[in-house]
Amino acid sequence: MFDVLTVREVKAAEARAAENGLNQDVLIENAAAALKATVCALTKPQDKIAVLCGGGNNGADGLSLARQLHLAGRAVTVVYTARTLGEAAAARQKACRALGVPECDAQAFRPQDFAFIVDAMLGTGCNRPLDGVVRDLVQKLNDGDTYVLAADMPTGLNADTGETDLAVIADQTVTFSCVKAGQIVGEGRNCCGTLTVADIGVRGEGATKVVTGDDLPLLQRRPVSHKYHYGRVRVIAGSPTMIGAALLAHESAAAALRSGAGLATLCVPASLKAAYQGRAKEETLCFLPDVDGKILLDKDSLDALFVKTGAILIGPGMGENDRLFAIIEYIKDNFAGTLVLDADALNAVAGRTRMLREHKGGLILTPHMGEFARLTQGMFSDPFVSVGDKVRALAEDVHAVVAAKSATTVISDGNGVYLNVTGTPALAKGGSGDVLGGMVAAFACRYDPLAATLRACYHFGKCAEVAEKLYGAESLLAEHIIVKK
């Protein structure tokens, strides 16, 4: 895993660096040198380059870059976006002017006049909506087609939350020393383009980690073993209007890593048995009492599901069901394995999550961001609380593992925060979340809830990346994530 730092953690790391002789001036020059190397690699000697510089340390980075490019014989122009400059930026402005580095008024700046633009207007300190000349310049950049390189952070992007009402959409971002949380959550991945890290000498540690495949070794199947060694998954799902979602969730449970669970049983409304019997393959079927396709709270039927079962997934394709809350409550109080709440099960407990605090076995919640917002409604008054802190707070509150699904999935057990960045935009399609829910349940038969969730999210994304190459981003269906057909 590698660390992702918040602004506060970056500042603490810079303070430690200063104590060891890497003061602000050294860091600015190191940052400028890293930017120069990237700019020179991406441009031709004759290309006209504009560096947009704010008044803070990000602007100082840009001004040092402009000086270095000018001394290297590059056609660079500085565009000032602030009326007043901080001490570091002012000193570098003086050096640029002494060398005769060309300048352009911000009002007269036209992106189309340049082959390459460096955004050094605002860095990690941006925590409010843009206004004035900076906002106008950002809109100009986004409306144009000139290549834009962001220095450390795209202007307008919150470095902690990834939130923005308007930010530079960069083609590439060179960030300094470490990845910032806002670059890979929220709108960060839309704004940063290709993200590279330049080591300028700061060493920091963050509470948030990005998971990689090396962190997630998989248990090997024993040469002599049987299906119950690998756990049994029960999937409670289905309703008259969403039959397919239950099938997808079940298939993923049965096929996670091509055998994440030794057995998988699809538990569906008895009145809909004909719809499922014709589709059953390796899976077994269990038919639960229902009324008009809505599963009832029948304790004897639920107790039977607990036998030799490692994980229960409930929610996919269940629709609105007045009894669902009571069903969840009964299972979490009486089932010793891991309970995974997804889809309509999450909607059933929204506004009543305190009920989840006490549970007999493990508990995992897998909401998409809309469901997550409903689960946490009223919990946070500060609009700038990071999604990582929100996920951690919910997980701590309900004593569960929470995986908030998005382009970057945020996972927490109430202690650490983990980010999964595998996947593809092709997953933005109905049924994808049902597949992940089944994979989480399958892994939960063999791992503790956190380890299971981390592995499921990572491998779900990797499977989707492979499937996208076979089917294309537009044509990819949820079933393609499970198995090549």
Tab-separated table of C-alpha atoms in Angstrom:
chain	number	residue	atom	x	y	z
A	1	MET	CA	0.000	0.000	0.000
A	2	PHE	CA	1.075	3.596	-0.407
A	3	ASP	CA	0.047	6.609	1.624
A	4	VAL	CA	-2.322	9.349	0.559
A	5	LEU	CA	-1.921	12.555	2.538
A	6	THR	CA	-4.274	15.283	3.623
A	7	VAL	CA	-3.259	18.945	3.519
A	8	ARG	CA	-2.617	18.866	7.269
A	9	GLU	CA	-0.375	15.820	6.908
A	10	VAL	CA	1.525	17.470	4.036
A	11	LYS	CA	2.145	20.596	6.112
A	12	ALA	CA	3.401	18.495	9.014
A	13	ALA	CA	5.759	16.649	6.654
A	14	GLU	CA	7.047	19.942	5.233
A	15	ALA	CA	7.665	21.238	8.741
A	16	ARG	CA	9.748	18.153	9.509
A	17	ALA	CA	11.635	18.642	6.244
A	18	ALA	CA	12.436	22.249	7.198
A	19	GLU	CA	13.909	21.049	10.501
A	20	ASN	CA	16.272	18.892	8.441
A	21	GLY	CA	17.449	21.700	6.176
A	22	LEU	CA	14.854	21.394	3.400
A	23	ASN	CA	13.332	24.819	3.890
A	24	GLN	CA	10.637	26.417	1.767
A	25	ASP	CA	13.069	27.855	-0.784
A	26	VAL	CA	14.742	24.488	-1.331
A	27	LEU	CA	11.388	22.738	-1.781
A	28	ILE	CA	10.174	25.362	-4.268
A	29	GLU	CA	13.313	25.013	-6.363
A	30	ASN	CA	13.077	21.215	-6.242
A	31	ALA	CA	9.444	21.401	-7.340
A	32	ALA	CA	10.324	23.734	-10.195
A	33	ALA	CA	13.083	21.404	-11.363
A	34	ALA	CA	10.645	18.486	-11.444
A	35	LEU	CA	8.144	20.567	-13.410
A	36	LYS	CA	10.839	21.682	-15.829
A	37	ALA	CA	11.799	18.087	-16.595
A	38	THR	CA	8.187	17.245	-17.413
A	39	VAL	CA	7.613	20.367	-19.502
A	40	CYS	CA	10.771	19.790	-21.543
A	41	ALA	CA	9.819	16.161	-22.132
A	42	LEU	CA	6.365	17.130	-23.405
A	43	THR	CA	7.256	20.132	-25.568
A	44	LYS	CA	9.419	21.057	-28.515
A	45	PRO	CA	12.114	23.742	-28.197
A	46	GLN	CA	10.100	26.190	-30.300
A	47	ASP	CA	6.795	25.731	-28.435
A	48	LYS	CA	5.330	28.757	-26.699
A	49	ILE	CA	4.716	28.020	-23.019
A	50	ALA	CA	2.548	29.970	-20.587
A	51	VAL	CA	2.902	29.625	-16.821
A	52	LEU	CA	-0.120	30.888	-14.866
A	53	CYS	CA	1.106	31.981	-11.441
A	54	GLY	CA	-0.844	32.811	-8.302
A	55	GLY	CA	0.425	34.716	-5.286
A	56	GLY	CA	1.148	31.808	-2.948
A	57	ASN	CA	3.704	29.038	-2.881
A	58	ASN	CA	2.123	27.330	-5.890
A	59	GLY	CA	2.721	30.538	-7.805
A	60	ALA	CA	6.292	30.575	-6.486
A	61	ASP	CA	6.741	27.081	-7.940
A	62	GLY	CA	5.498	28.397	-11.265
A	63	LEU	CA	7.746	31.458	-11.213
A	64	SER	CA	10.821	29.353	-10.467
A	65	LEU	CA	9.783	27.086	-13.332
A	66	ALA	CA	9.453	30.080	-15.654
A	67	ARG	CA	12.925	31.305	-14.692
A	68	GLN	CA	14.456	27.877	-15.288
A	69	LEU	CA	12.709	27.481	-18.653
A	70	HIS	CA	13.816	30.958	-19.732
A	71	LEU	CA	17.406	30.179	-18.838
A	72	ALA	CA	17.109	26.967	-20.864
A	73	GLY	CA	16.161	29.025	-23.912
A	74	ARG	CA	12.456	28.133	-23.910
A	75	ALA	CA	9.788	30.594	-25.074
A	76	VAL	CA	8.022	31.043	-21.743
A	77	THR	CA	5.574	33.740	-20.665
A	78	VAL	CA	4.331	34.405	-17.121
A	79	VAL	CA	0.670	35.235	-16.516
A	80	TYR	CA	-0.010	36.672	-13.048
A	81	THR	CA	-3.370	35.812	-11.529
A	82	ALA	CA	-3.025	37.610	-8.178
A	83	ARG	CA	-2.653	41.294	-7.395
A	84	THR	CA	-0.415	40.676	-4.397
A	85	LEU	CA	2.283	38.072	-3.996
A	86	GLY	CA	3.575	36.294	-0.929
A	87	GLU	CA	7.209	36.566	0.066
A	88	ALA	CA	8.358	33.481	-1.854
A	89	ALA	CA	6.484	34.410	-5.024
A	90	ALA	CA	7.562	38.071	-4.857
A	91	ALA	CA	11.244	37.118	-4.638
A	92	ARG	CA	10.902	34.918	-7.706
A	93	GLN	CA	8.954	37.563	-9.595
A	94	LYS	CA	11.878	39.914	-9.014
A	95	ALA	CA	14.293	37.322	-10.414
A	96	CYS	CA	12.139	36.718	-13.484
A	97	ARG	CA	11.838	40.402	-14.241
A	98	ALA	CA	15.586	40.894	-13.802
A	99	LEU	CA	16.115	38.201	-16.461
A	100	GLY	CA	13.495	39.689	-18.777
A	101	VAL	CA	11.018	36.819	-18.672
A	102	PRO	CA	8.010	37.963	-20.778
A	103	GLU	CA	4.713	38.644	-19.030
A	104	CYS	CA	1.101	38.668	-20.199
A	105	ASP	CA	-1.837	40.392	-18.563
A	106	ALA	CA	-4.390	37.902	-17.258
A	107	GLN	CA	-7.249	39.698	-18.971
A	108	ALA	CA	-5.490	39.512	-22.335
A	109	PHE	CA	-4.382	35.871	-21.974
A	110	ARG	CA	-5.592	33.547	-24.723
A	111	PRO	CA	-4.878	29.815	-24.311
A	112	GLN	CA	-4.880	29.282	-28.068
A	113	ASP	CA	-1.798	31.470	-28.388
A	114	PHE	CA	0.275	28.835	-26.594
A	115	ALA	CA	1.229	25.233	-27.259
A	116	PHE	CA	1.542	24.344	-23.575
A	117	ILE	CA	0.163	25.814	-20.334
A	118	VAL	CA	1.255	25.256	-16.755
A	119	ASP	CA	-1.359	25.830	-14.059
A	120	ALA	CA	0.394	27.172	-10.945
A	121	MET	CA	-2.415	29.404	-9.727
A	122	LEU	CA	-3.640	27.677	-6.573
A	123	GLY	CA	-2.297	24.575	-4.881
A	124	THR	CA	-3.355	22.500	-1.897
A	125	GLY	CA	-4.739	25.502	-0.037
A	126	CYS	CA	-7.813	25.919	-2.255
A	127	ASN	CA	-10.873	25.311	-0.060
A	128	ARG	CA	-13.532	27.623	-1.473
A	129	PRO	CA	-15.197	28.277	-4.845
A	130	LEU	CA	-13.141	30.201	-7.367
A	131	ASP	CA	-13.994	33.776	-8.254
A	132	GLY	CA	-12.680	36.745	-10.178
A	133	VAL	CA	-9.832	36.484	-12.639
A	134	VAL	CA	-8.857	32.974	-11.547
A	135	ARG	CA	-12.324	31.633	-12.244
A	136	ASP	CA	-12.308	33.297	-15.663
A	137	LEU	CA	-8.915	31.806	-16.495
A	138	VAL	CA	-9.957	28.318	-15.418
A	139	GLN	CA	-13.014	28.531	-17.649
A	140	LYS	CA	-10.811	29.657	-20.546
A	141	LEU	CA	-8.471	26.717	-20.030
A	142	ASN	CA	-11.316	24.211	-19.891
A	143	ASP	CA	-12.987	25.662	-22.981
A	144	GLY	CA	-9.755	25.472	-24.974
A	145	ASP	CA	-7.776	22.512	-26.241
A	146	THR	CA	-4.230	23.518	-25.253
A	147	TYR	CA	-2.357	20.910	-23.201
A	148	VAL	CA	-2.473	21.821	-19.508
A	149	LEU	CA	-0.024	20.622	-16.859
A	150	ALA	CA	-1.099	21.239	-13.254
A	151	ALA	CA	1.591	21.971	-10.668
A	152	ASP	CA	0.816	19.893	-7.566
A	153	MET	CA	-3.003	20.373	-7.771
A	154	PRO	CA	-5.372	21.509	-10.499
A	155	THR	CA	-6.606	24.946	-9.479
A	156	GLY	CA	-10.046	24.789	-7.880
A	157	LEU	CA	-9.822	21.190	-6.669
A	158	ASN	CA	-10.030	20.661	-2.908
A	159	ALA	CA	-6.927	18.680	-1.953
A	160	ASP	CA	-8.701	16.812	0.850
A	161	THR	CA	-12.174	16.104	-0.502
A	162	GLY	CA	-11.797	16.215	-4.285
A	163	GLU	CA	-14.793	18.528	-4.371
A	164	THR	CA	-15.124	21.485	-6.721
A	165	ASP	CA	-17.684	23.675	-8.387
A	166	LEU	CA	-15.126	24.564	-11.074
A	167	ALA	CA	-11.548	23.361	-11.433
A	168	VAL	CA	-8.884	23.071	-14.091
A	169	ILE	CA	-9.280	19.874	-16.082
A	170	ALA	CA	-5.623	19.080	-16.573
A	171	ASP	CA	-4.099	16.687	-19.059
A	172	GLN	CA	-1.429	15.842	-16.498
A	173	THR	CA	-0.681	16.703	-12.886
A	174	VAL	CA	2.774	16.608	-11.345
A	175	THR	CA	2.176	16.419	-7.619
A	176	PHE	CA	4.964	16.892	-5.135
A	177	SER	CA	6.263	14.160	-2.797
A	178	CYS	CA	2.967	12.313	-2.330
A	179	VAL	CA	-0.512	11.768	-3.674
A	180	LYS	CA	-3.113	14.013	-2.054
A	181	ALA	CA	-6.474	12.559	-1.069
A	182	GLY	CA	-8.452	14.959	-3.251
A	183	GLN	CA	-6.616	13.784	-6.347
A	184	ILE	CA	-8.221	10.352	-6.263
A	185	VAL	CA	-11.575	10.884	-4.528
A	186	GLY	CA	-14.493	13.071	-5.521
A	187	GLU	CA	-13.813	14.780	-8.846
A	188	GLY	CA	-10.049	14.385	-8.474
A	189	ARG	CA	-9.538	11.753	-11.123
A	190	ASN	CA	-11.603	13.795	-13.596
A	191	CYS	CA	-9.451	16.880	-13.006
A	192	CYS	CA	-5.913	15.541	-12.626
A	193	GLY	CA	-5.503	13.623	-15.874
A	194	THR	CA	-2.337	11.552	-15.758
A	195	LEU	CA	-1.033	11.808	-12.197
A	196	THR	CA	2.688	11.535	-11.479
A	197	VAL	CA	4.538	12.074	-8.212
A	198	ALA	CA	7.773	14.075	-8.114
A	199	ASP	CA	10.032	13.474	-5.137
A	200	ILE	CA	11.137	16.896	-3.897
A	201	GLY	CA	12.497	15.646	-0.577
A	202	VAL	CA	9.451	15.654	1.715
A	203	ARG	CA	8.716	12.418	3.561
A	204	GLY	CA	5.248	12.033	4.985
A	205	GLU	CA	2.933	9.378	6.314
A	206	GLY	CA	-0.832	9.428	5.881
A	207	ALA	CA	-3.681	7.693	7.656
A	208	THR	CA	-5.219	6.802	4.298
A	209	LYS	CA	-3.771	4.012	2.164
A	210	VAL	CA	-4.208	3.028	-1.461
A	211	VAL	CA	-4.398	-0.734	-1.847
A	212	THR	CA	-2.389	-2.584	-4.468
A	213	GLY	CA	-2.368	-6.197	-5.555
A	214	ASP	CA	0.864	-6.867	-3.670
A	215	ASP	CA	-0.964	-6.081	-0.427
A	216	LEU	CA	-3.681	-8.666	-1.006
A	217	PRO	CA	-2.307	-12.208	-1.231
A	218	LEU	CA	-4.963	-14.846	-1.766
A	219	LEU	CA	-5.305	-18.047	0.189
A	220	GLN	CA	-4.396	-21.097	-1.850
A	221	ARG	CA	-6.844	-23.935	-2.234
A	222	ARG	CA	-5.577	-27.060	-0.500
A	223	PRO	CA	-4.863	-30.113	-2.700
A	224	VAL	CA	-7.140	-32.217	-0.524
A	225	SER	CA	-10.253	-30.239	0.345
A	226	HIS	CA	-13.968	-30.029	-0.250
A	227	LYS	CA	-16.533	-27.341	-0.946
A	228	TYR	CA	-17.260	-26.546	2.703
A	229	HIS	CA	-13.614	-25.582	3.245
A	230	TYR	CA	-14.293	-22.540	1.065
A	231	GLY	CA	-17.558	-21.455	2.586
A	232	ARG	CA	-21.158	-21.181	1.588
A	233	VAL	CA	-22.779	-17.952	0.441
A	234	ARG	CA	-26.505	-17.296	0.675
A	235	VAL	CA	-27.873	-14.485	-1.468
A	236	ILE	CA	-31.279	-13.165	-0.409
A	237	ALA	CA	-32.520	-11.206	-3.370
A	238	GLY	CA	-35.147	-10.660	-5.975
A	239	SER	CA	-38.562	-9.134	-6.456
A	240	PRO	CA	-41.132	-9.141	-9.267
A	241	THR	CA	-39.490	-6.146	-10.976
A	242	MET	CA	-35.757	-6.900	-10.537
A	243	ILE	CA	-35.174	-10.607	-11.097
A	244	GLY	CA	-31.929	-10.217	-13.032
A	245	ALA	CA	-30.061	-8.366	-10.288
A	246	ALA	CA	-30.408	-11.323	-7.948
A	247	LEU	CA	-28.975	-13.677	-10.555
A	248	LEU	CA	-25.969	-11.415	-11.110
A	249	ALA	CA	-25.273	-11.158	-7.391
A	250	HIS	CA	-25.445	-14.905	-7.045
A	251	GLU	CA	-23.226	-15.615	-10.033
A	252	SER	CA	-20.531	-13.336	-8.685
A	253	ALA	CA	-20.640	-15.061	-5.303
A	254	ALA	CA	-20.248	-18.438	-6.969
A	255	ALA	CA	-17.593	-17.259	-9.405
A	256	ALA	CA	-15.431	-14.841	-7.372
A	257	LEU	CA	-11.909	-15.891	-8.341
A	258	ARG	CA	-13.782	-18.615	-10.240
A	259	SER	CA	-14.567	-20.284	-6.871
A	260	GLY	CA	-14.555	-17.760	-4.070
A	261	ALA	CA	-17.179	-19.806	-2.275
A	262	GLY	CA	-17.529	-23.567	-2.235
A	263	LEU	CA	-21.319	-23.317	-2.466
A	264	ALA	CA	-23.726	-20.537	-3.344
A	265	THR	CA	-27.459	-20.568	-2.757
A	266	LEU	CA	-29.827	-18.080	-4.276
A	267	CYS	CA	-32.712	-17.376	-1.890
A	268	VAL	CA	-35.624	-15.818	-3.731
A	269	PRO	CA	-39.380	-15.353	-3.371
A	270	ALA	CA	-41.182	-18.684	-3.739
A	271	SER	CA	-43.790	-17.225	-6.065
A	272	LEU	CA	-41.041	-16.389	-8.573
A	273	LYS	CA	-39.418	-19.828	-8.653
A	274	ALA	CA	-40.186	-20.353	-12.342
A	275	ALA	CA	-38.101	-17.298	-13.267
A	276	TYR	CA	-35.040	-18.702	-11.502
A	277	GLN	CA	-35.297	-22.425	-12.155
A	278	GLY	CA	-34.641	-21.960	-15.839
A	279	ARG	CA	-31.450	-19.986	-15.165
A	280	ALA	CA	-29.894	-22.102	-12.402
A	281	LYS	CA	-26.538	-23.744	-13.182
A	282	GLU	CA	-23.952	-24.534	-10.500
A	283	GLU	CA	-25.983	-22.700	-7.900
A	284	THR	CA	-28.612	-24.146	-5.643
A	285	LEU	CA	-31.949	-22.439	-5.112
A	286	CYS	CA	-33.913	-21.757	-1.969
A	287	PHE	CA	-37.456	-20.416	-2.096
A	288	LEU	CA	-38.587	-18.189	0.746
A	289	PRO	CA	-42.145	-17.420	1.793
A	290	ASP	CA	-43.474	-14.278	0.169
A	291	VAL	CA	-46.529	-12.219	-0.625
A	292	ASP	CA	-46.766	-10.843	-4.146
A	293	GLY	CA	-43.051	-11.465	-4.662
A	294	LYS	CA	-41.982	-9.693	-1.455
A	295	ILE	CA	-40.126	-11.942	1.001
A	296	LEU	CA	-41.706	-12.344	4.435
A	297	LEU	CA	-40.075	-12.446	7.853
A	298	ASP	CA	-40.260	-16.178	8.530
A	299	LYS	CA	-37.860	-17.069	11.327
A	300	ASP	CA	-37.822	-20.805	10.638
A	301	SER	CA	-36.898	-20.213	6.990
A	302	LEU	CA	-34.168	-17.746	7.953
A	303	ASP	CA	-32.764	-20.025	10.653
A	304	ALA	CA	-32.347	-22.727	8.025
A	305	LEU	CA	-30.192	-20.353	5.968
A	306	PHE	CA	-27.685	-19.961	8.811
A	307	VAL	CA	-26.625	-23.605	8.768
A	308	LYS	CA	-23.114	-24.165	7.333
A	309	THR	CA	-23.142	-20.634	5.913
A	310	GLY	CA	-20.153	-18.300	5.921
A	311	ALA	CA	-21.786	-15.169	4.515
A	312	ILE	CA	-25.217	-13.848	3.651
A	313	LEU	CA	-25.716	-11.112	1.097
A	314	ILE	CA	-29.083	-9.383	1.256
A	315	GLY	CA	-30.577	-6.623	-0.843
A	316	PRO	CA	-29.986	-6.975	-4.601
A	317	GLY	CA	-33.134	-6.504	-6.622
A	318	MET	CA	-35.485	-6.624	-3.637
A	319	GLY	CA	-37.212	-3.305	-4.248
A	320	GLU	CA	-39.324	-1.740	-1.535
A	321	ASN	CA	-40.372	-4.233	1.094
A	322	ASP	CA	-41.908	-3.137	4.395
A	323	ARG	CA	-40.612	-6.327	6.021
A	324	LEU	CA	-37.015	-5.951	4.890
A	325	PHE	CA	-35.880	-3.933	7.913
A	326	ALA	CA	-37.187	-6.607	10.291
A	327	ILE	CA	-35.576	-9.366	8.203
A	328	ILE	CA	-32.197	-7.603	8.396
A	329	GLU	CA	-32.598	-7.077	12.124
A	330	TYR	CA	-33.324	-10.752	12.698
A	331	ILE	CA	-30.369	-11.938	10.607
A	332	LYS	CA	-27.831	-9.573	12.177
A	333	ASP	CA	-28.955	-10.611	15.665
A	334	ASN	CA	-28.866	-14.374	15.019
A	335	PHE	CA	-26.370	-15.128	12.229
A	336	ALA	CA	-22.801	-15.849	13.320
A	337	GLY	CA	-21.232	-15.458	9.875
A	338	THR	CA	-20.735	-12.236	7.910
A	339	LEU	CA	-23.784	-10.273	6.781
A	340	VAL	CA	-23.367	-8.094	3.683
A	341	LEU	CA	-25.914	-5.326	3.146
A	342	ASP	CA	-26.242	-4.025	-0.391
A	343	ALA	CA	-28.709	-2.178	-2.606
A	344	ASP	CA	-32.259	-2.201	-1.193
A	345	ALA	CA	-31.073	-3.519	2.176
A	346	LEU	CA	-29.137	-0.278	2.588
A	347	ASN	CA	-32.189	1.774	1.717
A	348	ALA	CA	-34.154	-0.182	4.314
A	349	VAL	CA	-31.785	0.813	7.144
A	350	ALA	CA	-31.182	4.424	6.020
A	351	GLY	CA	-32.171	6.721	8.868
A	352	ARG	CA	-32.117	3.788	11.286
A	353	THR	CA	-28.470	2.729	11.184
A	354	ARG	CA	-28.165	2.654	14.998
A	355	MET	CA	-29.940	-0.680	14.789
A	356	LEU	CA	-26.812	-2.113	13.186
A	357	ARG	CA	-24.460	-1.359	16.090
A	358	GLU	CA	-25.046	-4.708	17.747
A	359	HIS	CA	-24.646	-7.783	15.543
A	360	LYS	CA	-23.746	-11.376	16.241
A	361	GLY	CA	-21.314	-11.874	13.364
A	362	GLY	CA	-19.412	-9.700	10.944
A	363	LEU	CA	-21.106	-6.852	9.074
A	364	ILE	CA	-20.217	-5.220	5.737
A	365	LEU	CA	-22.052	-2.357	4.015
A	366	THR	CA	-21.455	-1.699	0.294
A	367	PRO	CA	-23.300	1.523	-0.619
A	368	HIS	CA	-22.810	3.550	-3.761
A	369	MET	CA	-22.395	7.248	-3.056
A	370	GLY	CA	-26.119	8.005	-3.276
A	371	GLU	CA	-26.917	5.263	-0.789
A	372	PHE	CA	-24.013	6.411	1.373
A	373	ALA	CA	-25.456	9.941	1.476
A	374	ARG	CA	-28.780	8.528	2.677
A	375	LEU	CA	-27.075	6.397	5.327
A	376	THR	CA	-25.136	9.382	6.700
A	377	GLN	CA	-27.789	12.067	6.368
A	378	GLY	CA	-27.547	14.406	9.327
A	379	MET	CA	-24.222	13.008	10.576
A	380	PHE	CA	-21.982	15.826	9.300
A	381	SER	CA	-22.476	19.583	9.469
A	382	ASP	CA	-19.104	20.551	7.989
A	383	PRO	CA	-19.323	20.454	4.155
A	384	PHE	CA	-15.566	19.955	3.879
A	385	VAL	CA	-15.354	16.683	5.777
A	386	SER	CA	-13.481	14.309	3.498
A	387	VAL	CA	-15.218	11.224	2.195
A	388	GLY	CA	-12.565	9.138	3.952
A	389	ASP	CA	-13.469	10.675	7.302
A	390	LYS	CA	-17.164	10.180	6.568
A	391	VAL	CA	-16.741	6.512	5.696
A	392	ARG	CA	-14.584	5.939	8.763
A	393	ALA	CA	-17.168	7.668	10.972
A	394	LEU	CA	-20.033	5.537	9.660
A	395	ALA	CA	-18.001	2.340	10.006
A	396	GLU	CA	-17.073	3.250	13.561
A	397	ASP	CA	-20.662	4.157	14.393
A	398	VAL	CA	-22.185	0.867	13.214
A	399	HIS	CA	-19.174	-1.331	14.098
A	400	ALA	CA	-18.879	-2.572	10.539
A	401	VAL	CA	-16.780	-2.418	7.411
A	402	VAL	CA	-18.095	0.142	4.926
A	403	ALA	CA	-17.155	0.284	1.239
A	404	ALA	CA	-18.449	3.471	-0.379
A	405	LYS	CA	-18.426	2.643	-4.084
A	406	SER	CA	-17.301	5.148	-6.696
A	407	ALA	CA	-14.514	5.523	-9.260
A	408	THR	CA	-12.327	5.385	-6.162
A	409	THR	CA	-13.950	3.129	-3.598
A	410	VAL	CA	-13.367	4.236	-0.007
A	411	ILE	CA	-13.195	1.438	2.555
A	412	SER	CA	-12.952	1.607	6.333
A	413	ASP	CA	-13.413	-0.594	9.375
A	414	GLY	CA	-13.697	2.439	11.639
A	415	ASN	CA	-9.941	2.612	12.109
A	416	GLY	CA	-7.945	2.873	8.880
A	417	VAL	CA	-9.131	4.270	5.548
A	418	TYR	CA	-8.297	2.448	2.327
A	419	LEU	CA	-8.782	3.531	-1.276
A	420	ASN	CA	-9.270	1.165	-4.194
A	421	VAL	CA	-8.529	2.662	-7.601
A	422	THR	CA	-8.915	-0.401	-9.827
A	423	GLY	CA	-11.787	-0.409	-12.277
A	424	THR	CA	-13.024	1.432	-15.330
A	425	PRO	CA	-15.760	3.935	-16.260
A	426	ALA	CA	-17.470	0.997	-17.981
A	427	LEU	CA	-18.647	-0.048	-14.506
A	428	ALA	CA	-21.067	2.892	-14.502
A	429	LYS	CA	-23.873	0.583	-15.518
A	430	GLY	CA	-26.712	-1.185	-13.724
A	431	GLY	CA	-25.780	-4.510	-12.169
A	432	SER	CA	-22.125	-3.745	-11.431
A	433	GLY	CA	-22.751	-3.161	-7.747
A	434	ASP	CA	-24.667	-6.429	-7.478
A	435	VAL	CA	-21.653	-8.290	-8.818
A	436	LEU	CA	-19.352	-6.640	-6.272
A	437	GLY	CA	-21.739	-7.482	-3.451
A	438	GLY	CA	-21.600	-11.140	-4.381
A	439	MET	CA	-17.818	-11.081	-4.555
A	440	VAL	CA	-17.600	-9.464	-1.113
A	441	ALA	CA	-19.781	-12.248	0.294
A	442	ALA	CA	-17.671	-14.931	-1.365
A	443	PHE	CA	-14.422	-13.526	0.053
A	444	ALA	CA	-16.058	-13.071	3.458
A	445	CYS	CA	-16.308	-16.846	3.751
A	446	ARG	CA	-12.500	-17.058	3.921
A	447	TYR	CA	-11.339	-13.697	5.282
A	448	ASP	CA	-12.274	-11.282	8.028
A	449	PRO	CA	-14.668	-8.513	6.876
A	450	LEU	CA	-11.991	-5.894	6.143
A	451	ALA	CA	-9.657	-8.278	4.329
A	452	ALA	CA	-12.586	-9.677	2.348
A	453	THR	CA	-13.806	-6.238	1.299
A	454	LEU	CA	-10.361	-5.016	0.249
A	455	ARG	CA	-9.782	-8.111	-1.876
A	456	ALA	CA	-13.223	-8.090	-3.419
A	457	CYS	CA	-13.042	-4.425	-4.426
A	458	TYR	CA	-9.543	-4.782	-5.857
A	459	HIS	CA	-10.234	-7.916	-7.899
A	460	PHE	CA	-13.652	-6.680	-9.008
A	461	GLY	CA	-11.947	-3.659	-10.545
A	462	LYS	CA	-9.192	-5.736	-12.144
A	463	CYS	CA	-11.742	-8.140	-13.639
A	464	ALA	CA	-13.638	-5.182	-15.084
A	465	GLU	CA	-10.448	-3.800	-16.631
A	466	VAL	CA	-9.874	-7.124	-18.387
A	467	ALA	CA	-13.510	-7.364	-19.479
A	468	GLU	CA	-13.431	-3.848	-20.911
A	469	LYS	CA	-10.617	-4.867	-23.257
A	470	LEU	CA	-12.775	-7.711	-24.556
A	471	TYR	CA	-16.140	-5.965	-24.828
A	472	GLY	CA	-15.408	-2.229	-24.898
A	473	ALA	CA	-16.409	0.474	-22.440
A	474	GLU	CA	-19.865	1.019	-23.912
A	475	SER	CA	-20.824	-2.633	-24.422
A	476	LEU	CA	-19.578	-4.075	-21.144
A	477	LEU	CA	-22.360	-5.688	-19.103
A	478	ALA	CA	-22.254	-6.679	-15.454
A	479	GLU	CA	-22.236	-10.377	-16.358
A	480	HIS	CA	-19.044	-9.877	-18.372
A	481	ILE	CA	-17.195	-8.976	-15.159
A	482	ILE	CA	-17.911	-12.442	-13.813
A	483	VAL	CA	-16.890	-14.666	-16.676
A	484	LYS	CA	-15.758	-14.358	-20.295
A	485	LYS	CA	-18.526	-15.580	-22.603
